[in-house]
Amino acid sequence: MSYATPSHTNITVGLGFLERVMLSTLTTVPCCLFLFINGTMLFTLRSKSVFCETSRYILLYNLLFADTVQVALSQLLYILSACRMRLTYPVCGLLVMLANLTNEVSPLTLVVMSLERYVAVCYPLRHATIITIRNTGVAIVVVWTFCSLNVLTRVLLLLNFPFENLESLQMKEFCSTLIMFLDTISDLYDKAYTCFLFVSAGVAVISSYIGVIVAARSASTDKALARKARNTLLLHLVQLGLSLSSTIHNPMLIAISKVVKRIDLVRIQNIFYVCIILFPRCLSALIYGLRDQTIRPVLVHYLCCRLTRPS
């Protein structure tokens, strides 16, 4: 009969700890970089009055704010799991619900941004009266209220779980979104809501894109504005697809876990985490920071620690 000697056990434990540190570093470094870029972009959008008084920049700020909070919460949950820290159900529930809230705000904000571009191209004479600062603020409040109601519904569904039958509120597993689906109803509701959200958002963005293409063929339409709006809506559609990819993150891991070893699953999970969760959340800052002629010089100025002069 073979057995592990004390030295062999220590080496195994040491390698496991070393690998956790390396994997945590490989995810934390990109996360910090993304948070720095997003944070700089948020600061940039509050640095000039033109950004605070233009509807599309206000909507962009809301999108980036939700994405930044989502990245921070995702990384916090990841670090807690990497450090093998188990939370209580109430604390885990609070973090997961906040993560869900910001995760759902992003696609709905993209819908509002798409509608804003649609109005700018198809109804240019009425754009200034329809897309006002007040109406933009109302739209943002509606988005956050709608998402908050969904989170409240999830909380009410969780209350049906018999927590009194548990020996302790201390979780036996690491905190994650999947762990908080404590019953079948919560799981079914999450799938139904996710499907409804992204189908509705997809239809809205695609319809806006088609409307802009049709309007671009009209002789009275500003061709340059229509072309720019069409490209922007196409980017919104790509962003929406990337947001959708984050919803299939957990199902993909569940399917992969059935055919690979646990250590290989952890490595795959880290790759998926960076590519599917972190990267899409930083894409908005990169896209708008590089494409927008008004934002780009100011963003570069702050990213370079004010070593360059904004034009």
XYZ file of C-alpha atoms in Angstrom:
311
model
C 0.000 0.000 0.000
C 1.419 3.373 -0.992
C 0.960 6.482 1.078
C 2.059 10.089 1.033
C 5.010 10.949 3.193
C 4.916 14.180 5.226
C 7.397 15.800 2.840
C 5.317 14.774 -0.187
C 2.182 16.145 1.420
C 3.905 19.457 2.178
C 5.137 19.732 -1.418
C 1.635 19.030 -2.735
C 0.086 21.622 -0.433
C 2.834 24.086 -1.338
C 2.284 23.606 -5.068
C -1.459 24.054 -4.599
C -0.903 27.294 -2.711
C 1.653 28.511 -5.262
C -0.701 27.807 -8.143
C -3.538 29.653 -6.400
C -1.259 32.655 -5.927
C -0.189 32.581 -9.576
C -3.747 32.234 -10.871
C -4.952 34.988 -8.561
C -2.163 37.238 -9.801
C -2.969 36.524 -13.453
C -6.563 37.640 -12.890
C -5.969 40.455 -10.406
C -3.414 42.295 -12.578
C -5.736 42.575 -15.640
C -8.602 43.461 -13.315
C -6.622 46.312 -11.736
C -5.661 47.520 -15.224
C -9.292 47.441 -16.362
C -10.442 49.238 -13.206
C -7.791 51.913 -13.748
C -8.917 52.482 -17.345
C -12.602 52.515 -16.415
C -11.948 54.771 -13.421
C -9.983 57.187 -15.587
C -12.774 57.173 -18.151
C -15.359 57.919 -15.446
C -13.221 60.797 -14.184
C -12.810 62.042 -17.760
C -16.585 62.101 -18.279
C -16.906 64.407 -15.277
C -13.957 66.654 -16.114
C -15.661 68.900 -18.686
C -19.085 70.497 -18.879
C -19.662 69.154 -22.411
C -19.630 65.606 -21.041
C -22.057 66.474 -18.236
C -24.482 68.289 -20.542
C -24.674 65.803 -23.438
C -27.101 62.895 -23.213
C -24.936 60.262 -24.901
C -22.026 60.979 -22.541
C -24.335 60.800 -19.526
C -25.577 57.405 -20.723
C -21.993 56.298 -21.344
C -21.099 57.292 -17.778
C -23.979 55.167 -16.464
C -22.827 52.198 -18.586
C -19.214 52.505 -17.410
C -20.261 52.945 -13.786
C -22.298 49.713 -13.869
C -19.481 47.843 -15.628
C -16.874 49.102 -13.144
C -18.925 48.061 -10.104
C -19.550 44.683 -11.752
C -15.816 44.122 -12.329
C -14.968 45.122 -8.743
C -17.610 42.809 -7.237
C -16.644 39.907 -9.520
C -12.994 40.264 -8.554
C -13.907 40.479 -4.862
C -15.873 37.217 -5.079
C -12.998 35.629 -6.996
C -10.401 36.641 -4.394
C -12.615 35.381 -1.559
C -12.877 32.009 -3.289
C -9.142 31.893 -4.056
C -8.411 32.607 -0.388
C -10.874 29.853 0.570
C -12.980 32.262 2.607
C -16.553 31.147 3.200
C -19.169 33.818 3.852
C -22.549 33.694 5.528
C -25.641 33.431 3.343
C -26.791 37.044 4.024
C -23.390 38.552 3.108
C -23.032 36.364 0.020
C -26.599 37.165 -0.990
C -25.925 40.908 -0.727
C -22.794 40.719 -2.903
C -24.459 38.459 -5.483
C -27.550 40.675 -5.728
C -25.427 43.803 -6.213
C -23.465 41.977 -8.921
C -26.721 40.913 -10.609
C -28.065 44.463 -10.425
C -25.083 46.034 -12.199
C -24.903 43.139 -14.661
C -28.458 43.844 -15.821
C -28.076 47.632 -15.965
C -25.484 47.385 -18.767
C -27.651 45.809 -21.538
C -30.596 48.081 -20.742
C -28.337 51.141 -20.897
C -27.103 49.936 -24.293
C -30.730 49.836 -25.427
C -31.290 53.448 -24.346
C -28.047 54.511 -26.064
C -29.161 52.768 -29.255
C -32.530 54.537 -29.166
C -30.737 57.866 -28.678
C -28.685 57.288 -31.853
C -31.827 56.198 -33.707
C -33.603 59.445 -32.805
C -30.519 61.487 -33.751
C -30.536 60.047 -37.295
C -34.215 59.458 -38.008
C -35.625 62.524 -36.224
C -32.791 65.079 -36.266
C -35.103 68.092 -35.940
C -36.799 66.645 -32.858
C -33.664 65.179 -31.273
C -33.014 68.228 -29.075
C -36.560 68.202 -27.691
C -36.804 64.411 -27.198
C -33.307 63.633 -25.932
C -32.989 66.192 -23.136
C -30.933 66.004 -19.954
C -34.137 65.552 -17.969
C -35.433 62.734 -20.166
C -32.023 61.061 -20.067
C -32.075 61.185 -16.275
C -35.579 59.705 -16.240
C -34.467 56.891 -18.553
C -31.519 56.068 -16.259
C -33.781 56.043 -13.197
C -36.222 53.720 -15.000
C -33.374 51.346 -15.919
C -32.084 51.139 -12.336
C -35.621 50.838 -10.927
C -36.512 47.994 -13.308
C -33.320 46.112 -12.435
C -33.840 46.755 -8.722
C -37.340 45.280 -8.913
C -35.858 42.156 -10.478
C -33.313 41.904 -7.653
C -36.112 42.384 -5.106
C -38.021 39.538 -6.760
C -34.956 37.303 -6.418
C -34.681 38.206 -2.734
C -38.348 37.343 -2.160
C -37.826 33.976 -3.877
C -34.836 33.295 -1.623
C -36.969 33.937 1.459
C -38.972 30.809 0.590
C -35.899 28.701 1.296
C -36.093 27.021 4.761
C -33.023 28.673 6.303
C -34.237 27.630 9.778
C -33.449 24.018 8.890
C -29.777 24.827 8.380
C -27.358 24.152 11.212
C -25.680 27.510 10.575
C -25.901 30.469 8.202
C -22.213 29.887 7.445
C -21.904 28.656 3.867
C -20.232 25.303 3.190
C -19.330 26.360 -0.350
C -17.629 29.448 -1.725
C -19.875 32.395 -2.543
C -21.024 32.557 -6.172
C -24.127 33.278 -8.217
C -24.891 29.578 -8.674
C -24.767 28.878 -4.950
C -27.495 31.451 -4.294
C -29.977 29.610 -6.538
C -31.157 27.604 -3.563
C -34.290 26.161 -5.146
C -35.706 25.267 -8.547
C -37.990 28.312 -8.695
C -35.082 30.755 -8.320
C -33.148 28.945 -11.034
C -36.108 28.926 -13.449
C -36.855 32.597 -12.769
C -33.230 33.543 -13.466
C -33.215 31.688 -16.790
C -36.579 33.140 -17.862
C -35.608 36.706 -16.931
C -32.207 36.441 -18.629
C -33.813 35.145 -21.815
C -36.449 37.903 -21.776
C -33.877 40.616 -21.068
C -31.489 39.779 -23.855
C -34.135 38.931 -26.455
C -35.845 42.274 -25.772
C -32.557 44.175 -25.773
C -31.397 42.415 -28.937
C -34.635 43.216 -30.777
C -34.419 46.882 -29.698
C -30.798 47.332 -30.827
C -31.309 45.448 -34.129
C -34.474 47.443 -34.864
C -32.593 50.692 -34.242
C -29.798 49.512 -36.533
C -32.245 48.652 -39.330
C -34.023 51.980 -38.856
C -30.749 53.880 -39.238
C -29.843 51.910 -42.397
C -33.243 52.711 -43.931
C -32.939 56.378 -42.956
C -29.439 56.561 -44.442
C -30.917 55.939 -47.897
C -33.067 59.039 -47.647
C -31.784 62.081 -49.497
C -32.582 64.360 -46.552
C -30.458 62.389 -44.073
C -26.960 63.452 -43.061
C -24.905 60.629 -44.611
C -21.885 61.093 -42.331
C -24.057 61.127 -39.202
C -25.999 58.068 -40.392
C -22.803 56.145 -41.132
C -21.335 56.999 -37.733
C -24.590 56.076 -35.963
C -24.746 52.786 -37.883
C -21.224 51.873 -36.769
C -22.044 52.845 -33.189
C -25.174 50.672 -33.168
C -23.175 47.792 -34.597
C -20.746 48.178 -31.692
C -23.698 48.232 -29.289
C -24.834 44.935 -30.777
C -21.356 43.453 -30.261
C -21.316 44.739 -26.671
C -24.731 43.204 -26.079
C -23.456 39.888 -27.395
C -20.475 40.043 -25.062
C -22.780 40.800 -22.151
C -24.844 37.786 -23.165
C -21.697 35.651 -23.156
C -21.309 36.318 -19.422
C -24.675 34.665 -18.797
C -23.489 31.393 -20.344
C -20.310 31.436 -18.244
C -21.719 29.244 -15.465
C -23.556 26.726 -17.727
C -20.354 26.265 -19.761
C -18.335 25.583 -16.611
C -20.925 23.067 -15.404
C -20.742 21.207 -18.722
C -16.924 21.261 -18.770
C -16.710 20.086 -15.141
C -18.232 16.758 -16.186
C -15.392 15.888 -18.565
C -12.203 17.399 -17.065
C -10.311 17.101 -13.809
C -10.851 19.637 -11.048
C -7.426 21.281 -11.420
C -7.968 21.654 -15.180
C -11.410 23.105 -14.497
C -9.878 25.760 -12.231
C -7.449 26.775 -14.986
C -10.228 26.924 -17.590
C -12.367 28.905 -15.162
C -9.627 31.533 -14.822
C -9.345 31.889 -18.607
C -13.115 32.231 -18.970
C -13.198 34.724 -16.116
C -10.733 37.078 -17.807
C -12.105 36.666 -21.359
C -15.853 36.510 -20.653
C -16.321 38.497 -17.425
C -13.505 41.053 -17.195
C -12.635 41.931 -20.797
C -16.171 42.785 -22.041
C -16.622 45.122 -19.074
C -13.582 47.134 -20.125
C -14.479 47.182 -23.799
C -16.814 50.180 -23.500
C -14.067 52.449 -22.174
C -11.672 51.349 -24.932
C -14.252 51.677 -27.726
C -15.550 55.116 -26.793
C -12.215 56.385 -25.505
C -10.520 55.674 -28.839
C -13.396 56.412 -31.253
C -14.836 59.605 -29.815
C -12.845 62.647 -30.937
C -14.016 64.666 -27.941
C -13.150 62.060 -25.298
C -9.892 60.740 -26.769
C -7.505 63.685 -26.064
C -8.860 64.185 -22.543
C -8.695 60.457 -21.762
C -5.124 60.162 -23.053
C -4.210 63.235 -20.992
C -5.378 61.570 -17.762
C -4.112 58.089 -18.666
C -0.648 59.610 -19.157
C -0.889 61.200 -15.694
C -1.337 64.663 -17.264
C 2.002 64.485 -19.069
C 0.271 65.395 -22.335
C -1.813 68.448 -23.115
C -5.478 67.864 -23.958
C -6.448 69.457 -27.250
